[in-house]
Short mmCIF file of C-alpha atoms in Angstrom, two decimals:
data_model
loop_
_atom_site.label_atom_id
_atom_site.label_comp_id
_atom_site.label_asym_id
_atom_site.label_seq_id
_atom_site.Cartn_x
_atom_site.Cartn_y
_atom_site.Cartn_z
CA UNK H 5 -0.48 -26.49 -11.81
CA UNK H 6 -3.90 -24.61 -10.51
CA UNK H 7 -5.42 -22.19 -13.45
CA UNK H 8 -4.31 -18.87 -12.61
CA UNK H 9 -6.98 -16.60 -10.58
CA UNK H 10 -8.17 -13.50 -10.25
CA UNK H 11 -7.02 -11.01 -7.53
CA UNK H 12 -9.15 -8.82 -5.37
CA UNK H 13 -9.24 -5.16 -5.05
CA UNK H 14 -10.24 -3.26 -2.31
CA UNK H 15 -10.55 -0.18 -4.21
CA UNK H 16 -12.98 -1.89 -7.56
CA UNK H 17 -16.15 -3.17 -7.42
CA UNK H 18 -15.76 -5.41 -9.97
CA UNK H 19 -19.56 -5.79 -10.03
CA UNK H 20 -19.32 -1.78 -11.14
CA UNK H 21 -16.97 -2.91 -14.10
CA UNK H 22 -18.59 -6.03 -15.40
CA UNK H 23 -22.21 -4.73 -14.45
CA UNK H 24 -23.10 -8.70 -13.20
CA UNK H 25 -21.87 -10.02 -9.69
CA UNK H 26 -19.89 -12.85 -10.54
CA UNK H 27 -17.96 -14.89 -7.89
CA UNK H 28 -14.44 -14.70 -9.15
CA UNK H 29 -11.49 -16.90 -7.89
CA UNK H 30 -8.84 -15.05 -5.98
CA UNK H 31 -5.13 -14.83 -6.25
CA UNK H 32 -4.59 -15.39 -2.65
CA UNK H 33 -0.83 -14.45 -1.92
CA UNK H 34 -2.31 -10.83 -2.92
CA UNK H 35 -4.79 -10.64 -0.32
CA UNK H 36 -2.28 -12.35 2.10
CA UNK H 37 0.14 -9.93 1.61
CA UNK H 38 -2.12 -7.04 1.81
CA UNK H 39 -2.72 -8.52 5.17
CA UNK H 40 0.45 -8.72 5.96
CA UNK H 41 1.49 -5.73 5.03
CA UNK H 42 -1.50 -4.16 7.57
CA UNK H 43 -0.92 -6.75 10.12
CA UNK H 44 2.04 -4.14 11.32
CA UNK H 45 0.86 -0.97 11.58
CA UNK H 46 -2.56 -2.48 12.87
CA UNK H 47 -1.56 -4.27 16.12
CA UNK H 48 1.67 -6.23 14.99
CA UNK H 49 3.92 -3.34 16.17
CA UNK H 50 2.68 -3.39 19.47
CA UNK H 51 3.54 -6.89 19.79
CA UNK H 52 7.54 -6.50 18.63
CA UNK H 53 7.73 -3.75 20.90
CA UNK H 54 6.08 -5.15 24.04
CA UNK H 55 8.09 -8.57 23.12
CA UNK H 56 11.48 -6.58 22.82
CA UNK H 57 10.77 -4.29 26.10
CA UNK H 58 10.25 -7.78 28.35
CA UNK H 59 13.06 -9.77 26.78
CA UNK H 60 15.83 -7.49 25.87
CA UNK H 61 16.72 -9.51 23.24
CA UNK H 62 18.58 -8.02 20.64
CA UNK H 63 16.84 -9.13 17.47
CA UNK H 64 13.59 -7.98 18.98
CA UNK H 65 15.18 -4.98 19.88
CA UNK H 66 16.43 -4.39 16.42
CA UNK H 67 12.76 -5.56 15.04
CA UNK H 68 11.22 -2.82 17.12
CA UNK H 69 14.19 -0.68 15.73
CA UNK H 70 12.86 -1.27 12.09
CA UNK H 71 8.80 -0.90 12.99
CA UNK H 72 9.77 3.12 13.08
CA UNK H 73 9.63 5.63 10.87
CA UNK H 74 13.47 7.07 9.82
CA UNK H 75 13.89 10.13 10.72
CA UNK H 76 14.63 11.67 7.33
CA UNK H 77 17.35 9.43 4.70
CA UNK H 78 17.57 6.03 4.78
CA UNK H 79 14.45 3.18 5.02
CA UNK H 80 13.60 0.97 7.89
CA UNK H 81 10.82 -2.09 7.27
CA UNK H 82 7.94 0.52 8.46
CA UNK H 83 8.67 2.89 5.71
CA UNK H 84 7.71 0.12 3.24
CA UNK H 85 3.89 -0.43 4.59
CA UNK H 86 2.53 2.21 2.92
CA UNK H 87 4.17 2.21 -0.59
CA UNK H 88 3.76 -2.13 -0.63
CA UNK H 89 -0.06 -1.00 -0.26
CA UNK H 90 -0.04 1.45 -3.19
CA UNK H 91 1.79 -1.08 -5.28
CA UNK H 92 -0.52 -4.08 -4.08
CA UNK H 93 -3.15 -1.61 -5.27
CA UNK H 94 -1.45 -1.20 -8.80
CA UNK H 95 -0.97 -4.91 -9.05
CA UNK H 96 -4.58 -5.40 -8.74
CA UNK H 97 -5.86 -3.16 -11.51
CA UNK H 98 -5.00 -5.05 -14.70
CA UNK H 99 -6.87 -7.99 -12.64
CA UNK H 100 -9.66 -6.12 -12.13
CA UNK H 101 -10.84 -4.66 -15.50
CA UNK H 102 -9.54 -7.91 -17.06
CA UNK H 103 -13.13 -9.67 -17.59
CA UNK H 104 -13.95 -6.47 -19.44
CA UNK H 105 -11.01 -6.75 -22.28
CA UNK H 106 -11.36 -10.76 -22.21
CA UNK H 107 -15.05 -9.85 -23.50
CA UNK H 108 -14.29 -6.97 -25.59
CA UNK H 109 -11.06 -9.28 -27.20
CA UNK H 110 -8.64 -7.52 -26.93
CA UNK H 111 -5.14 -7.19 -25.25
CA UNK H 112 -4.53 -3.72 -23.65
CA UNK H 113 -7.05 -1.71 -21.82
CA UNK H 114 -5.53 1.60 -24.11
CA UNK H 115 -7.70 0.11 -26.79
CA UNK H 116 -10.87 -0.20 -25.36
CA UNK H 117 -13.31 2.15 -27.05
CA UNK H 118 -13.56 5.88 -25.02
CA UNK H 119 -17.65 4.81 -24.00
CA UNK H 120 -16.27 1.90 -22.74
CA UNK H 121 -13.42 3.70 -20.94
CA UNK H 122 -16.13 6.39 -19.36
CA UNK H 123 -18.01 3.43 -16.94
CA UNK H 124 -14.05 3.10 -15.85
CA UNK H 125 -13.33 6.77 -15.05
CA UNK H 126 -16.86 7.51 -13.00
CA UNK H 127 -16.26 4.60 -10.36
CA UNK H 128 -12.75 5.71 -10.39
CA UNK H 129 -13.14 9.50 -9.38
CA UNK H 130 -15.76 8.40 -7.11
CA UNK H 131 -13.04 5.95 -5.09
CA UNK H 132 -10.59 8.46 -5.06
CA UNK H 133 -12.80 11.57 -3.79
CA UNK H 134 -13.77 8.82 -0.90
CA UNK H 135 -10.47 7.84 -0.25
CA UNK H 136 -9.44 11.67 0.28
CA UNK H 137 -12.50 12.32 2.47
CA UNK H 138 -11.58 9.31 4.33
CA UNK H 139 -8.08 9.84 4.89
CA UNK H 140 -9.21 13.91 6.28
CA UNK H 141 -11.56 11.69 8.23
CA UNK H 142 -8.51 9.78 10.38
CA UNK H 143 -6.79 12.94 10.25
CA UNK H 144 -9.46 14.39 12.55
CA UNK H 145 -11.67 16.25 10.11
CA UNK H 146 -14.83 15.72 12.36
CA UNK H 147 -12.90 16.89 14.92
CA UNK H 148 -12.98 20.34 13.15
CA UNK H 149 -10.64 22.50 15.28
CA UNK H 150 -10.48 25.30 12.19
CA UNK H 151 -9.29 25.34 8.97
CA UNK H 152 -5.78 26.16 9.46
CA UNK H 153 -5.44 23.76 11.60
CA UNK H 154 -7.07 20.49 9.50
CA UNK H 155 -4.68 18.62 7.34
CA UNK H 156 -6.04 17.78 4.30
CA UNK H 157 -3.18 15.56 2.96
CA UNK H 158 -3.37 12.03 4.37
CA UNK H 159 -2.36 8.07 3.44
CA UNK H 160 -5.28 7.42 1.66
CA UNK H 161 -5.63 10.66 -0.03
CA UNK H 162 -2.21 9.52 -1.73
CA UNK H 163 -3.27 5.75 -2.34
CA UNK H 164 -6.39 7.58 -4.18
CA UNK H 165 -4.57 10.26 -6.34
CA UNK H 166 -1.19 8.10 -7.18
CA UNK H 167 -3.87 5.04 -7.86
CA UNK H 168 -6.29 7.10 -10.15
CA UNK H 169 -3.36 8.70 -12.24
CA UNK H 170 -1.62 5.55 -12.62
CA UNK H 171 -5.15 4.19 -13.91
CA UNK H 172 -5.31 7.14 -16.61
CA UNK H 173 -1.75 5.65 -17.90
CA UNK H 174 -2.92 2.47 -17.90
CA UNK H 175 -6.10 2.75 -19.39
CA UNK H 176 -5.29 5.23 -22.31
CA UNK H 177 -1.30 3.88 -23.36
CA UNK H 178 0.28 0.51 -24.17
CA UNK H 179 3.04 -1.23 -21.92
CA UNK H 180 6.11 0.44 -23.98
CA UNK H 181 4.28 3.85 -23.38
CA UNK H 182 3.50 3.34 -19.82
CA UNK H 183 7.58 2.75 -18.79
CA UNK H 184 7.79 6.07 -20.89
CA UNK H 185 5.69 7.75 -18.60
CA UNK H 186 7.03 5.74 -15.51
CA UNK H 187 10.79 6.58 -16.38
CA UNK H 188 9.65 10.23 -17.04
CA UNK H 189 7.71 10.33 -13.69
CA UNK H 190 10.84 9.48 -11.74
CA UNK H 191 13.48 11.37 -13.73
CA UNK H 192 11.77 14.79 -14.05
CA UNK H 193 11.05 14.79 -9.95
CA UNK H 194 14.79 14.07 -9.73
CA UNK H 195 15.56 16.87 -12.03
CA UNK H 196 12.90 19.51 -10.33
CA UNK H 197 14.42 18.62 -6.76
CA UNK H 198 17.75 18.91 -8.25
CA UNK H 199 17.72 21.68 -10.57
CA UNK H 200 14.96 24.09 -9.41
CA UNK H 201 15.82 26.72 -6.80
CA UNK H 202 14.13 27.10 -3.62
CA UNK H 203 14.28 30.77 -2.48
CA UNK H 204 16.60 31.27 0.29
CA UNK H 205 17.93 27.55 0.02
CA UNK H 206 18.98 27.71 -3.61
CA UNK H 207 18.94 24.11 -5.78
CA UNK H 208 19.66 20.42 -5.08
CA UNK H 209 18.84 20.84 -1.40
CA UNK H 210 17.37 17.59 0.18
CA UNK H 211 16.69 18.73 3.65
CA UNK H 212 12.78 19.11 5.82
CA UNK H 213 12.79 22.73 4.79
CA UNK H 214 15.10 23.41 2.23
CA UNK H 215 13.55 21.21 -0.13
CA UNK H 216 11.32 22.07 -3.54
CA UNK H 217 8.79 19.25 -2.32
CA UNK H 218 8.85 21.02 1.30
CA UNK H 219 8.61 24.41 -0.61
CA UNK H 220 5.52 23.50 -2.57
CA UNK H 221 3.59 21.93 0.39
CA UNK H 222 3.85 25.47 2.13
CA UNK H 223 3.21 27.39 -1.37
CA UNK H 224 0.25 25.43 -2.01
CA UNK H 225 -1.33 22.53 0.26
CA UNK H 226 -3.81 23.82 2.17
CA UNK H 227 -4.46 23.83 5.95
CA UNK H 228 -2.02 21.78 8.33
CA UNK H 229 1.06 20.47 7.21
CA UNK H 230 2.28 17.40 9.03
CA UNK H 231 5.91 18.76 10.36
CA UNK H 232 4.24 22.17 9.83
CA UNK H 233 7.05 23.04 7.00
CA UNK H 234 6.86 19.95 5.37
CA UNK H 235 4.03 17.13 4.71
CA UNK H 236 5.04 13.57 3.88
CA UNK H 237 2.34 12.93 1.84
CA UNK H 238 2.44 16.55 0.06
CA UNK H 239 1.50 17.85 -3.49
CA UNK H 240 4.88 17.53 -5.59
CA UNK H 241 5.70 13.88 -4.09
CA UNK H 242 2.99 12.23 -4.98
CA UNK H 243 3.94 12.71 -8.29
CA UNK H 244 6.62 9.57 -7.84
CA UNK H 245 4.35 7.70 -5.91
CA UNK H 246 2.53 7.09 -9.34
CA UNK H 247 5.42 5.48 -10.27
CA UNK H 248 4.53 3.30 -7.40
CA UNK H 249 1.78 2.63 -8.56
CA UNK H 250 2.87 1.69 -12.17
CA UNK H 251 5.10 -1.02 -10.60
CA UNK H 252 2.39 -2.04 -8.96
CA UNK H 253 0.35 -2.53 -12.56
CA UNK H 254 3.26 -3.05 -14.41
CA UNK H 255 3.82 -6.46 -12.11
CA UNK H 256 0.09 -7.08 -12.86
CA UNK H 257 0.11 -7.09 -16.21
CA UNK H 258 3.08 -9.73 -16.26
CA UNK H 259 1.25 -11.77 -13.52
CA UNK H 260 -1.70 -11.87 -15.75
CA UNK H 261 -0.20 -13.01 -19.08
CA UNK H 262 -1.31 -16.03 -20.57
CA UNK H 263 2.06 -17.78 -22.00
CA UNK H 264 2.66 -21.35 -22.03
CA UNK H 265 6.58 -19.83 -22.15
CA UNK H 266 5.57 -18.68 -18.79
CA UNK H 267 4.33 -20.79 -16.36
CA UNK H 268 3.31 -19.57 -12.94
CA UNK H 269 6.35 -20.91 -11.54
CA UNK H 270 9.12 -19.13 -13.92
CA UNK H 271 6.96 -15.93 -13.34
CA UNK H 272 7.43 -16.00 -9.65
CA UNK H 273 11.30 -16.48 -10.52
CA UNK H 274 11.38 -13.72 -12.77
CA UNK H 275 9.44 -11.37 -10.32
CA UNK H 276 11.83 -12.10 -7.88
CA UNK H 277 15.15 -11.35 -10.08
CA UNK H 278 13.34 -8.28 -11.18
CA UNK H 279 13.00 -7.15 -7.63
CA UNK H 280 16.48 -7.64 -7.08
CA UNK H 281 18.04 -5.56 -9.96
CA UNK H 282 15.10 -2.63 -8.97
CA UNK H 283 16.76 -2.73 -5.04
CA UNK H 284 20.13 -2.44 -7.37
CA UNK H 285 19.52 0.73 -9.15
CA UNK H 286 17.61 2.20 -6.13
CA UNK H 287 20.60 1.92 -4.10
CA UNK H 288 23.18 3.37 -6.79
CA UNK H 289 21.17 5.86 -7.16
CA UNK H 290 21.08 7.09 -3.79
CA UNK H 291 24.42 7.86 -4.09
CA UNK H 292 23.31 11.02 -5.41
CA UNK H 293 19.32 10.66 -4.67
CA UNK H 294 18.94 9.91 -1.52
CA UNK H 295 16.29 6.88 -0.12
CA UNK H 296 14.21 9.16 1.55
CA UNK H 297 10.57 8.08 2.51
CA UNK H 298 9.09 11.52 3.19
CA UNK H 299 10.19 12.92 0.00
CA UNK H 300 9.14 9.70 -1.69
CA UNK H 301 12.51 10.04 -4.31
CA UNK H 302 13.04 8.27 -7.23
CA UNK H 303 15.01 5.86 -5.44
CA UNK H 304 13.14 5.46 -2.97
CA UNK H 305 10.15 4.14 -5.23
CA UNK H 306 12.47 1.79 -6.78
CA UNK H 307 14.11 0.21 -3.75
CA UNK H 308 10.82 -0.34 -1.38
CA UNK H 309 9.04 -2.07 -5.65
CA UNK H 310 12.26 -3.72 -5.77
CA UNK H 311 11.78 -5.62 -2.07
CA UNK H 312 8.16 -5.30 -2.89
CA UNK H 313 8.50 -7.36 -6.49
CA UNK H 314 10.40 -9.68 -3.91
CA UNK H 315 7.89 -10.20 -1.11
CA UNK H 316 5.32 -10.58 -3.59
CA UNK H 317 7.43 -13.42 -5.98
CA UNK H 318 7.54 -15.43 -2.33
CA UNK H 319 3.99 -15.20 -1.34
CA UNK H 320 3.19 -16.34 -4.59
CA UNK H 321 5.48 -18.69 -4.97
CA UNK H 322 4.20 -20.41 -1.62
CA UNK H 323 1.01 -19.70 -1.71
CA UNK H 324 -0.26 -19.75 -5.51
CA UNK H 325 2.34 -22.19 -6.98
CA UNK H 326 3.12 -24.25 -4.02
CA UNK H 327 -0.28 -24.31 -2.63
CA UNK H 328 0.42 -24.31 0.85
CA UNK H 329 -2.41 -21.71 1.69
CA UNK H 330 -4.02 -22.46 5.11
CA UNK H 331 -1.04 -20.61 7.39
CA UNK H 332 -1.46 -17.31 5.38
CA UNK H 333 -5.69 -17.18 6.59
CA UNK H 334 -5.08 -14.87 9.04
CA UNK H 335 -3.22 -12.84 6.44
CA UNK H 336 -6.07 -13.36 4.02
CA UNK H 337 -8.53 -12.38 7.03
CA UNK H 338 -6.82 -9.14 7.12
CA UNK H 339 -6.49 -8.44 3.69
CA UNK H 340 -9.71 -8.53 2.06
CA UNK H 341 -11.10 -5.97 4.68
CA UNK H 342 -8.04 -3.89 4.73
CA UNK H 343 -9.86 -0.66 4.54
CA UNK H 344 -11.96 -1.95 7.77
CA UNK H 345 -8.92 -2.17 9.61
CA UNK H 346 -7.23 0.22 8.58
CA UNK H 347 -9.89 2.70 9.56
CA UNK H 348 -10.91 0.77 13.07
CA UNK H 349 -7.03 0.88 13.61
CA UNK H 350 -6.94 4.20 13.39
CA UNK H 351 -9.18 5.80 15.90
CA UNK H 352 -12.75 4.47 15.39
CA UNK H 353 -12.48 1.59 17.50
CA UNK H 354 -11.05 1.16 21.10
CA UNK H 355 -9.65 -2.26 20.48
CA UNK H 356 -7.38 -1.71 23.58
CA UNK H 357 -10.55 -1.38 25.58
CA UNK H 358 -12.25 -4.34 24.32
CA UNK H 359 -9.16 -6.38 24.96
CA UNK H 360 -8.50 -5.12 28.14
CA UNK H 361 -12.32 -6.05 28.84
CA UNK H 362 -12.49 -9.58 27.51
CA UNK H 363 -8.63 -10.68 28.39
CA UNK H 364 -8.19 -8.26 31.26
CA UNK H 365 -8.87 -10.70 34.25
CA UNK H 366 -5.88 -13.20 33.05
CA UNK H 367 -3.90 -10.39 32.09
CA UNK H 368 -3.49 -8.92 35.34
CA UNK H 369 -1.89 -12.29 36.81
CA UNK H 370 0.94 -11.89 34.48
CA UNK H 371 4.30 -10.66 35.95
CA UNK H 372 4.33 -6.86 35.13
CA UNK H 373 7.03 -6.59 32.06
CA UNK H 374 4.91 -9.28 30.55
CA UNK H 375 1.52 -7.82 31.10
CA UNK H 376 1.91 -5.38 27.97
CA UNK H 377 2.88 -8.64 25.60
CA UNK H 378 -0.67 -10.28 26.81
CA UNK H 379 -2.36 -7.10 25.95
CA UNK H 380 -0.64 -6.63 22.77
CA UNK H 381 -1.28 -10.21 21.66
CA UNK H 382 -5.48 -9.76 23.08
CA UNK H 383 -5.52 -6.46 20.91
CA UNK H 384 -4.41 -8.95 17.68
CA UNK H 385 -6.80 -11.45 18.88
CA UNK H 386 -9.61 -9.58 19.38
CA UNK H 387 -8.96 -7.76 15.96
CA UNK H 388 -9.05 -10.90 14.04
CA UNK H 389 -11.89 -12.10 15.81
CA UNK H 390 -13.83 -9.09 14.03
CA UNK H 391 -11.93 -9.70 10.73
CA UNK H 392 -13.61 -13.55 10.77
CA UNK H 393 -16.89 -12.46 11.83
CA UNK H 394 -16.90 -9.81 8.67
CA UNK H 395 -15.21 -12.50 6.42
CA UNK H 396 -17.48 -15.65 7.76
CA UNK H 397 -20.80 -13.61 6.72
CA UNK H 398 -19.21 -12.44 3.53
CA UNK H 399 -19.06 -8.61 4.46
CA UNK H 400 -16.33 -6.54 2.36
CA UNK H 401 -15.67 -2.84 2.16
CA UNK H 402 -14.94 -2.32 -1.55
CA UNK H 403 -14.81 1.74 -1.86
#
């Protein structure tokens, strides 16, 4: 059985933490399942779709059916990208200060000493004011079209705020105290959405406009709102989305512990049960508590860390225990520059245009409903292509 590694973290510079760059192993089914998690929403879409359009066949038709958002209730796959990435992020934080308690000896990160904690907090405010000017950045911020018409709420803005709180919990209270404040997270937004009017709708109302979350964004985010009554990634959800989070460092702490009761293998097993019982209670509980994506609800958060406990017990099981390693390096490509990507994905580079210019020619001989799957596929190419080049000379965006 391989010593157990250390993970990345696209968000820590662990050279910020442990103040000397040292060239630590990595858990690799995290990075490959960061990259698979961004493979979809950074060219992998465009594949299903253009795969389902030519054939017609049905389970690429309902594939292409699942890489959309819902509407409002219920989940498809895409509405799990974004909170898998939060709780990827989560996973990687007791990973990532870990050198720093090893050396200090001791066991939780509430007991390092508050001087200590300080070097923490400063790289940590400084990530997450990035990550918010970054996500006003994709957002169109320097395409400044007036304030009231800027949105200031974004994706990363919420992997920055729901990361950086769930940080505070982990760095200042032990494991019983942090499920104290994760159960508490999740149960008092339940109990605000349910309980607490919204004028002219009254209590307990779930709908886009109706709803306290909904209410607040227009009471108190400013600028644009995404549906213009209601953001997705608003003020009052992002409270459960530190829940997220938590899962995410909750799962990291287990991971991390040094047991000879618990070998790698039995803690893949156990991650995997525990995923299943947290897809359980999500889905009893939107009974009365809808799985709603937009709102981010309580069940919600514990349905998408239940599957995401799951996908993360089989990448590590094949990947970390197993050792079979070399199919996931496109993942892994992906993964340790998702912030590149992710960024490049979204607007700042044409990759259609480069793949139309390098793969163009051969494209065009294609039969037409199978000219959009060679152009999809090029787009993925050509992406990864970059992804090597940035991985081969060892350059990584760590925020």
């Amino acid at each position: 059985m391989p010593d157990e590694p250390i993970i990345s973290d696209p968000f820590i510079n662990t050279d910020d933490i442990n103040k000397a760059p040292v060239k630590l192993p990595r858990l690799l089914s995290l990075d490959a399942l960061r990259g698979f998690d961004m493979f979809w929403i950074m060219s992998g879409e465009g594949v299903v779709h253009a795969l389902a359009k030519a054939t017609n066949w049905p389970v690429l038709l309902w594939m292409s059916g699942q890489l959309h958002h819902t509407e409002w209730n219920g989940i498809t796959f895409y509405d799990m990208i974004f909170p898998l990435f939060l709780f990827i992020a989560g996973v990687s934080m007791p990973y990532s200060i870990g050198n720093k308690l090893t050396r200090a000896g001791i066991s939780s990160a509430n007991y390092l000493p508050f001087a200590e904690k300080k070097k923490i907090y400063g790289p940590m405010i400084r990530r997450t004011l990035i990550l918010i000017f970054l996500g006003m950045v994709v957002n169109g911020l320097f395409k400044w079209n007036g304030y009231e018409h800027t949105r200031f709420a974004s994706v990363l803005g919420r992997i920055g705020l729901a990361w950086f709180f769930a940080g505070l919990i982990y760095l200042n209270f032990n494991l019983k105290q942090q499920i104290i404040w994760f159960a508490a997270l999740l149960l008092g937004y339940w109990a605000a959405m349910m309980l607490i009017p919204v004028p002219g709708y009254g209590a307990g109302v779930l709908t886009m406009n109706g709803s306290l979350e909904s209410y607040i964004d227009r009471l108190l985010l400013p600028g644009r709102l995404h549906d213009k009554v209601h953001d997705p990634e608003g003020i009052l959800s992002t409270i459960p989305a530190i829940g997220t989070a938590l899962l995410g460092i909750f799962t990291g702490q287990f991971l991390k512990y040094d047991s000879i009761k618990w070998p790698m293998w039995k803690k893949g097993i156990a991650l995997f049960i525990g995923g299943l019982l947290l897809i359980a209670v999500g889905s009893l509980w939107n009974l009365t508590f809808p799985i709603n994506k937009r709102l981010w609800t309580s069940s919600f958060v514990l349905f998408v860390g239940g599957w995401s406990m799951v996908l993360l017990s089989v990448f590590y099981f094949i990947i970390d225990v197993a050792g079979y390693r070399k199919w996931a390096f496109p993942f892994v490509l992906i993964g340790v520059n998702s912030i590149i990507i992710y960024l490049a994905a979204e607007g700042m580079i044409d990759f259609e245009y480069t793949a139309n210019y390098l793969f163009g020619g051969l494209i065009q001989y294609a039969s037409q409903s199978w000219q959009q799957v060679w152009l999809a596929i090029s787009i993925v190419v050509t992406q990864l292509v970059m992804l090597w080049f940035l991985y081969r000379n060892k350059i990584f965006l760590k925020i």
